[in-house]
JSON list of C-alpha atoms in Angstrom, two decimals:
[
{"chain": "G", "resi": 1, "resn": "UNK", "atom": "CA", "xyz": [-8.88, 64.71, -230.91]},
{"chain": "G", "resi": 2, "resn": "UNK", "atom": "CA", "xyz": [-6.23, 62.14, -230.02]},
{"chain": "G", "resi": 3, "resn": "UNK", "atom": "CA", "xyz": [-7.49, 58.79, -228.70]},
{"chain": "G", "resi": 4, "resn": "UNK", "atom": "CA", "xyz": [-6.27, 57.84, -225.22]},
{"chain": "G", "resi": 5, "resn": "UNK", "atom": "CA", "xyz": [-3.82, 54.98, -224.96]},
{"chain": "G", "resi": 6, "resn": "UNK", "atom": "CA", "xyz": [-4.69, 51.83, -223.01]},
{"chain": "G", "resi": 7, "resn": "UNK", "atom": "CA", "xyz": [-2.05, 52.85, -220.47]},
{"chain": "G", "resi": 8, "resn": "UNK", "atom": "CA", "xyz": [-3.64, 56.28, -219.90]},
{"chain": "G", "resi": 9, "resn": "UNK", "atom": "CA", "xyz": [-7.14, 54.80, -219.83]},
{"chain": "G", "resi": 10, "resn": "UNK", "atom": "CA", "xyz": [-6.03, 52.19, -217.31]},
{"chain": "G", "resi": 11, "resn": "UNK", "atom": "CA", "xyz": [-4.47, 54.75, -215.00]},
{"chain": "G", "resi": 12, "resn": "UNK", "atom": "CA", "xyz": [-7.58, 56.93, -215.23]},
{"chain": "G", "resi": 13, "resn": "UNK", "atom": "CA", "xyz": [-9.72, 53.89, -214.27]},
{"chain": "G", "resi": 14, "resn": "UNK", "atom": "CA", "xyz": [-7.39, 53.26, -211.30]},
{"chain": "G", "resi": 15, "resn": "UNK", "atom": "CA", "xyz": [-7.89, 56.86, -210.11]},
{"chain": "G", "resi": 16, "resn": "UNK", "atom": "CA", "xyz": [-11.67, 56.52, -210.34]},
{"chain": "G", "resi": 17, "resn": "UNK", "atom": "CA", "xyz": [-11.47, 53.14, -208.54]},
{"chain": "G", "resi": 18, "resn": "UNK", "atom": "CA", "xyz": [-9.40, 54.75, -205.78]},
{"chain": "G", "resi": 19, "resn": "UNK", "atom": "CA", "xyz": [-12.01, 57.44, -205.09]},
{"chain": "G", "resi": 20, "resn": "UNK", "atom": "CA", "xyz": [-14.88, 54.97, -205.47]},
{"chain": "G", "resi": 21, "resn": "UNK", "atom": "CA", "xyz": [-13.29, 52.76, -202.78]},
{"chain": "G", "resi": 22, "resn": "UNK", "atom": "CA", "xyz": [-12.44, 55.70, -200.50]},
{"chain": "G", "resi": 23, "resn": "UNK", "atom": "CA", "xyz": [-16.11, 56.73, -200.59]},
{"chain": "G", "resi": 24, "resn": "UNK", "atom": "CA", "xyz": [-16.98, 53.15, -199.54]},
{"chain": "G", "resi": 25, "resn": "UNK", "atom": "CA", "xyz": [-14.72, 53.47, -196.48]},
{"chain": "G", "resi": 26, "resn": "UNK", "atom": "CA", "xyz": [-11.54, 51.77, -197.69]},
{"chain": "G", "resi": 27, "resn": "UNK", "atom": "CA", "xyz": [-8.17, 53.12, -196.56]},
{"chain": "G", "resi": 28, "resn": "UNK", "atom": "CA", "xyz": [-5.32, 53.57, -199.02]},
{"chain": "G", "resi": 29, "resn": "UNK", "atom": "CA", "xyz": [-2.12, 51.56, -198.54]},
{"chain": "G", "resi": 30, "resn": "UNK", "atom": "CA", "xyz": [-0.35, 51.51, -201.94]},
{"chain": "G", "resi": 31, "resn": "UNK", "atom": "CA", "xyz": [-0.90, 51.73, -205.69]},
{"chain": "G", "resi": 32, "resn": "UNK", "atom": "CA", "xyz": [0.90, 50.10, -208.59]},
{"chain": "G", "resi": 33, "resn": "UNK", "atom": "CA", "xyz": [2.99, 47.89, -206.30]},
{"chain": "G", "resi": 34, "resn": "UNK", "atom": "CA", "xyz": [5.45, 46.11, -208.59]},
{"chain": "G", "resi": 35, "resn": "UNK", "atom": "CA", "xyz": [7.84, 43.23, -208.01]},
{"chain": "G", "resi": 36, "resn": "UNK", "atom": "CA", "xyz": [10.94, 43.10, -210.19]},
{"chain": "G", "resi": 37, "resn": "UNK", "atom": "CA", "xyz": [10.92, 41.15, -213.43]},
{"chain": "G", "resi": 38, "resn": "UNK", "atom": "CA", "xyz": [11.82, 37.48, -213.54]},
{"chain": "G", "resi": 39, "resn": "UNK", "atom": "CA", "xyz": [10.02, 36.60, -210.31]},
{"chain": "G", "resi": 40, "resn": "UNK", "atom": "CA", "xyz": [6.75, 35.51, -211.90]},
{"chain": "G", "resi": 41, "resn": "UNK", "atom": "CA", "xyz": [5.05, 38.29, -209.96]},
{"chain": "G", "resi": 42, "resn": "UNK", "atom": "CA", "xyz": [3.42, 41.39, -211.39]},
{"chain": "G", "resi": 43, "resn": "UNK", "atom": "CA", "xyz": [1.78, 44.65, -210.50]},
{"chain": "G", "resi": 44, "resn": "UNK", "atom": "CA", "xyz": [-0.99, 45.15, -207.97]},
{"chain": "G", "resi": 45, "resn": "UNK", "atom": "CA", "xyz": [-3.14, 48.09, -209.05]},
{"chain": "G", "resi": 46, "resn": "UNK", "atom": "CA", "xyz": [-4.41, 49.09, -205.59]},
{"chain": "G", "resi": 47, "resn": "UNK", "atom": "CA", "xyz": [-3.86, 47.87, -202.06]},
{"chain": "G", "resi": 48, "resn": "UNK", "atom": "CA", "xyz": [-6.33, 49.07, -199.44]},
{"chain": "G", "resi": 49, "resn": "UNK", "atom": "CA", "xyz": [-7.63, 48.07, -196.04]},
{"chain": "G", "resi": 50, "resn": "UNK", "atom": "CA", "xyz": [-11.06, 47.98, -194.48]},
{"chain": "G", "resi": 51, "resn": "UNK", "atom": "CA", "xyz": [-11.08, 47.15, -190.81]},
{"chain": "G", "resi": 52, "resn": "UNK", "atom": "CA", "xyz": [-8.60, 44.31, -190.29]},
{"chain": "G", "resi": 53, "resn": "UNK", "atom": "CA", "xyz": [-8.73, 43.12, -193.91]},
{"chain": "G", "resi": 54, "resn": "UNK", "atom": "CA", "xyz": [-6.12, 43.96, -196.52]},
{"chain": "G", "resi": 55, "resn": "UNK", "atom": "CA", "xyz": [-7.46, 43.89, -200.05]},
{"chain": "G", "resi": 56, "resn": "UNK", "atom": "CA", "xyz": [-5.45, 43.56, -203.25]},
{"chain": "G", "resi": 57, "resn": "UNK", "atom": "CA", "xyz": [-7.38, 45.08, -206.18]},
{"chain": "G", "resi": 58, "resn": "UNK", "atom": "CA", "xyz": [-7.13, 44.37, -209.88]},
{"chain": "G", "resi": 59, "resn": "UNK", "atom": "CA", "xyz": [-8.69, 47.19, -211.94]},
{"chain": "G", "resi": 60, "resn": "UNK", "atom": "CA", "xyz": [-9.85, 46.45, -215.50]},
{"chain": "G", "resi": 61, "resn": "UNK", "atom": "CA", "xyz": [-11.64, 48.63, -218.04]},
{"chain": "G", "resi": 62, "resn": "UNK", "atom": "CA", "xyz": [-13.07, 47.10, -221.18]},
{"chain": "G", "resi": 63, "resn": "UNK", "atom": "CA", "xyz": [-16.06, 47.60, -223.44]},
{"chain": "G", "resi": 64, "resn": "UNK", "atom": "CA", "xyz": [-18.33, 45.59, -221.11]},
{"chain": "G", "resi": 65, "resn": "UNK", "atom": "CA", "xyz": [-18.16, 44.38, -217.51]},
{"chain": "G", "resi": 66, "resn": "UNK", "atom": "CA", "xyz": [-17.97, 40.81, -218.83]},
{"chain": "G", "resi": 67, "resn": "UNK", "atom": "CA", "xyz": [-14.99, 41.60, -221.04]},
{"chain": "G", "resi": 68, "resn": "UNK", "atom": "CA", "xyz": [-13.28, 43.34, -218.10]},
{"chain": "G", "resi": 69, "resn": "UNK", "atom": "CA", "xyz": [-13.85, 40.28, -215.89]},
{"chain": "G", "resi": 70, "resn": "UNK", "atom": "CA", "xyz": [-12.52, 37.93, -218.58]},
{"chain": "G", "resi": 71, "resn": "UNK", "atom": "CA", "xyz": [-9.37, 40.05, -218.84]},
{"chain": "G", "resi": 72, "resn": "UNK", "atom": "CA", "xyz": [-8.40, 38.93, -215.32]},
{"chain": "G", "resi": 73, "resn": "UNK", "atom": "CA", "xyz": [-6.86, 35.65, -216.42]},
{"chain": "G", "resi": 74, "resn": "UNK", "atom": "CA", "xyz": [-5.53, 32.85, -214.22]},
{"chain": "G", "resi": 75, "resn": "UNK", "atom": "CA", "xyz": [-1.99, 34.00, -215.07]},
{"chain": "G", "resi": 76, "resn": "UNK", "atom": "CA", "xyz": [-2.88, 37.56, -214.05]},
{"chain": "G", "resi": 77, "resn": "UNK", "atom": "CA", "xyz": [-4.37, 36.28, -210.78]},
{"chain": "G", "resi": 78, "resn": "UNK", "atom": "CA", "xyz": [-1.26, 34.24, -210.00]},
{"chain": "G", "resi": 79, "resn": "UNK", "atom": "CA", "xyz": [1.01, 37.24, -210.62]},
{"chain": "G", "resi": 80, "resn": "UNK", "atom": "CA", "xyz": [-1.08, 39.32, -208.20]},
{"chain": "G", "resi": 81, "resn": "UNK", "atom": "CA", "xyz": [-1.00, 36.51, -205.61]},
{"chain": "G", "resi": 82, "resn": "UNK", "atom": "CA", "xyz": [2.82, 36.28, -205.86]},
{"chain": "G", "resi": 83, "resn": "UNK", "atom": "CA", "xyz": [3.12, 40.07, -205.62]},
{"chain": "G", "resi": 84, "resn": "UNK", "atom": "CA", "xyz": [0.84, 40.17, -202.59]},
{"chain": "G", "resi": 85, "resn": "UNK", "atom": "CA", "xyz": [3.09, 37.64, -200.83]},
{"chain": "G", "resi": 86, "resn": "UNK", "atom": "CA", "xyz": [6.09, 39.89, -201.48]},
{"chain": "G", "resi": 87, "resn": "UNK", "atom": "CA", "xyz": [4.15, 42.93, -200.27]},
{"chain": "G", "resi": 88, "resn": "UNK", "atom": "CA", "xyz": [3.16, 41.18, -197.03]},
{"chain": "G", "resi": 89, "resn": "UNK", "atom": "CA", "xyz": [6.73, 40.00, -196.49]},
{"chain": "G", "resi": 90, "resn": "UNK", "atom": "CA", "xyz": [7.96, 43.60, -196.83]},
{"chain": "G", "resi": 91, "resn": "UNK", "atom": "CA", "xyz": [5.12, 44.98, -194.67]},
{"chain": "G", "resi": 92, "resn": "UNK", "atom": "CA", "xyz": [4.80, 42.77, -191.57]},
{"chain": "G", "resi": 93, "resn": "UNK", "atom": "CA", "xyz": [2.40, 45.24, -189.94]},
{"chain": "G", "resi": 94, "resn": "UNK", "atom": "CA", "xyz": [-0.34, 43.55, -192.01]},
{"chain": "G", "resi": 95, "resn": "UNK", "atom": "CA", "xyz": [0.52, 39.98, -190.87]},
{"chain": "G", "resi": 96, "resn": "UNK", "atom": "CA", "xyz": [-2.54, 39.75, -188.59]},
{"chain": "G", "resi": 97, "resn": "UNK", "atom": "CA", "xyz": [-4.95, 41.05, -191.26]},
{"chain": "G", "resi": 98, "resn": "UNK", "atom": "CA", "xyz": [-7.38, 38.90, -193.22]},
{"chain": "G", "resi": 99, "resn": "UNK", "atom": "CA", "xyz": [-6.55, 38.94, -196.94]},
{"chain": "G", "resi": 100, "resn": "UNK", "atom": "CA", "xyz": [-8.78, 39.25, -199.99]},
{"chain": "G", "resi": 101, "resn": "UNK", "atom": "CA", "xyz": [-8.48, 39.68, -203.77]},
{"chain": "G", "resi": 102, "resn": "UNK", "atom": "CA", "xyz": [-11.09, 41.96, -205.33]},
{"chain": "G", "resi": 103, "resn": "UNK", "atom": "CA", "xyz": [-11.74, 43.29, -208.82]},
{"chain": "G", "resi": 104, "resn": "UNK", "atom": "CA", "xyz": [-12.97, 46.70, -209.90]},
{"chain": "G", "resi": 105, "resn": "UNK", "atom": "CA", "xyz": [-14.52, 46.48, -213.35]},
{"chain": "G", "resi": 106, "resn": "UNK", "atom": "CA", "xyz": [-15.29, 49.36, -215.68]},
{"chain": "G", "resi": 107, "resn": "UNK", "atom": "CA", "xyz": [-17.54, 49.28, -218.73]},
{"chain": "G", "resi": 108, "resn": "UNK", "atom": "CA", "xyz": [-17.78, 51.88, -221.50]},
{"chain": "G", "resi": 109, "resn": "UNK", "atom": "CA", "xyz": [-21.55, 51.77, -221.15]},
{"chain": "G", "resi": 110, "resn": "UNK", "atom": "CA", "xyz": [-21.88, 52.44, -217.40]},
{"chain": "G", "resi": 111, "resn": "UNK", "atom": "CA", "xyz": [-20.90, 55.37, -215.24]},
{"chain": "G", "resi": 112, "resn": "UNK", "atom": "CA", "xyz": [-20.13, 53.47, -212.04]},
{"chain": "G", "resi": 113, "resn": "UNK", "atom": "CA", "xyz": [-17.59, 50.68, -211.66]},
{"chain": "G", "resi": 114, "resn": "UNK", "atom": "CA", "xyz": [-18.58, 47.22, -210.47]},
{"chain": "G", "resi": 115, "resn": "UNK", "atom": "CA", "xyz": [-16.83, 45.98, -207.30]},
{"chain": "G", "resi": 116, "resn": "UNK", "atom": "CA", "xyz": [-16.43, 42.20, -207.14]},
{"chain": "G", "resi": 117, "resn": "UNK", "atom": "CA", "xyz": [-15.40, 41.09, -203.65]},
{"chain": "G", "resi": 118, "resn": "UNK", "atom": "CA", "xyz": [-13.40, 37.84, -203.41]},
{"chain": "G", "resi": 119, "resn": "UNK", "atom": "CA", "xyz": [-12.97, 37.84, -207.20]},
{"chain": "G", "resi": 120, "resn": "UNK", "atom": "CA", "xyz": [-10.57, 34.93, -206.72]},
{"chain": "G", "resi": 121, "resn": "UNK", "atom": "CA", "xyz": [-9.04, 32.98, -203.86]},
{"chain": "G", "resi": 122, "resn": "UNK", "atom": "CA", "xyz": [-5.76, 31.24, -203.20]},
{"chain": "G", "resi": 123, "resn": "UNK", "atom": "CA", "xyz": [-6.24, 27.48, -203.31]}
]
């Protein structure tokens, strides 16, 4: 049997995260929002709302929850922050919403993902 690539595994984790969050009452806005290269921005895995809060999610799957959390580096966080600013600029209907950065972590040893609210903040 052929081993899944990191890309395929990551997209599968994003699909599971999507349904996990929908079951928790989050509403879908966008997935894999990407800003063009050379801007210092990157991809946002999932963008969802809950009430009047817009949440930008980083989804990581690693061997353990700890390894998944460590994979969300400062550089990764800054790329997501820059991308979220572009997203909000292009989508002014969310201007009055509160904003949050969350992480969804997957471990090979656990069935359910771990949802970390306010995984990082803009300083």
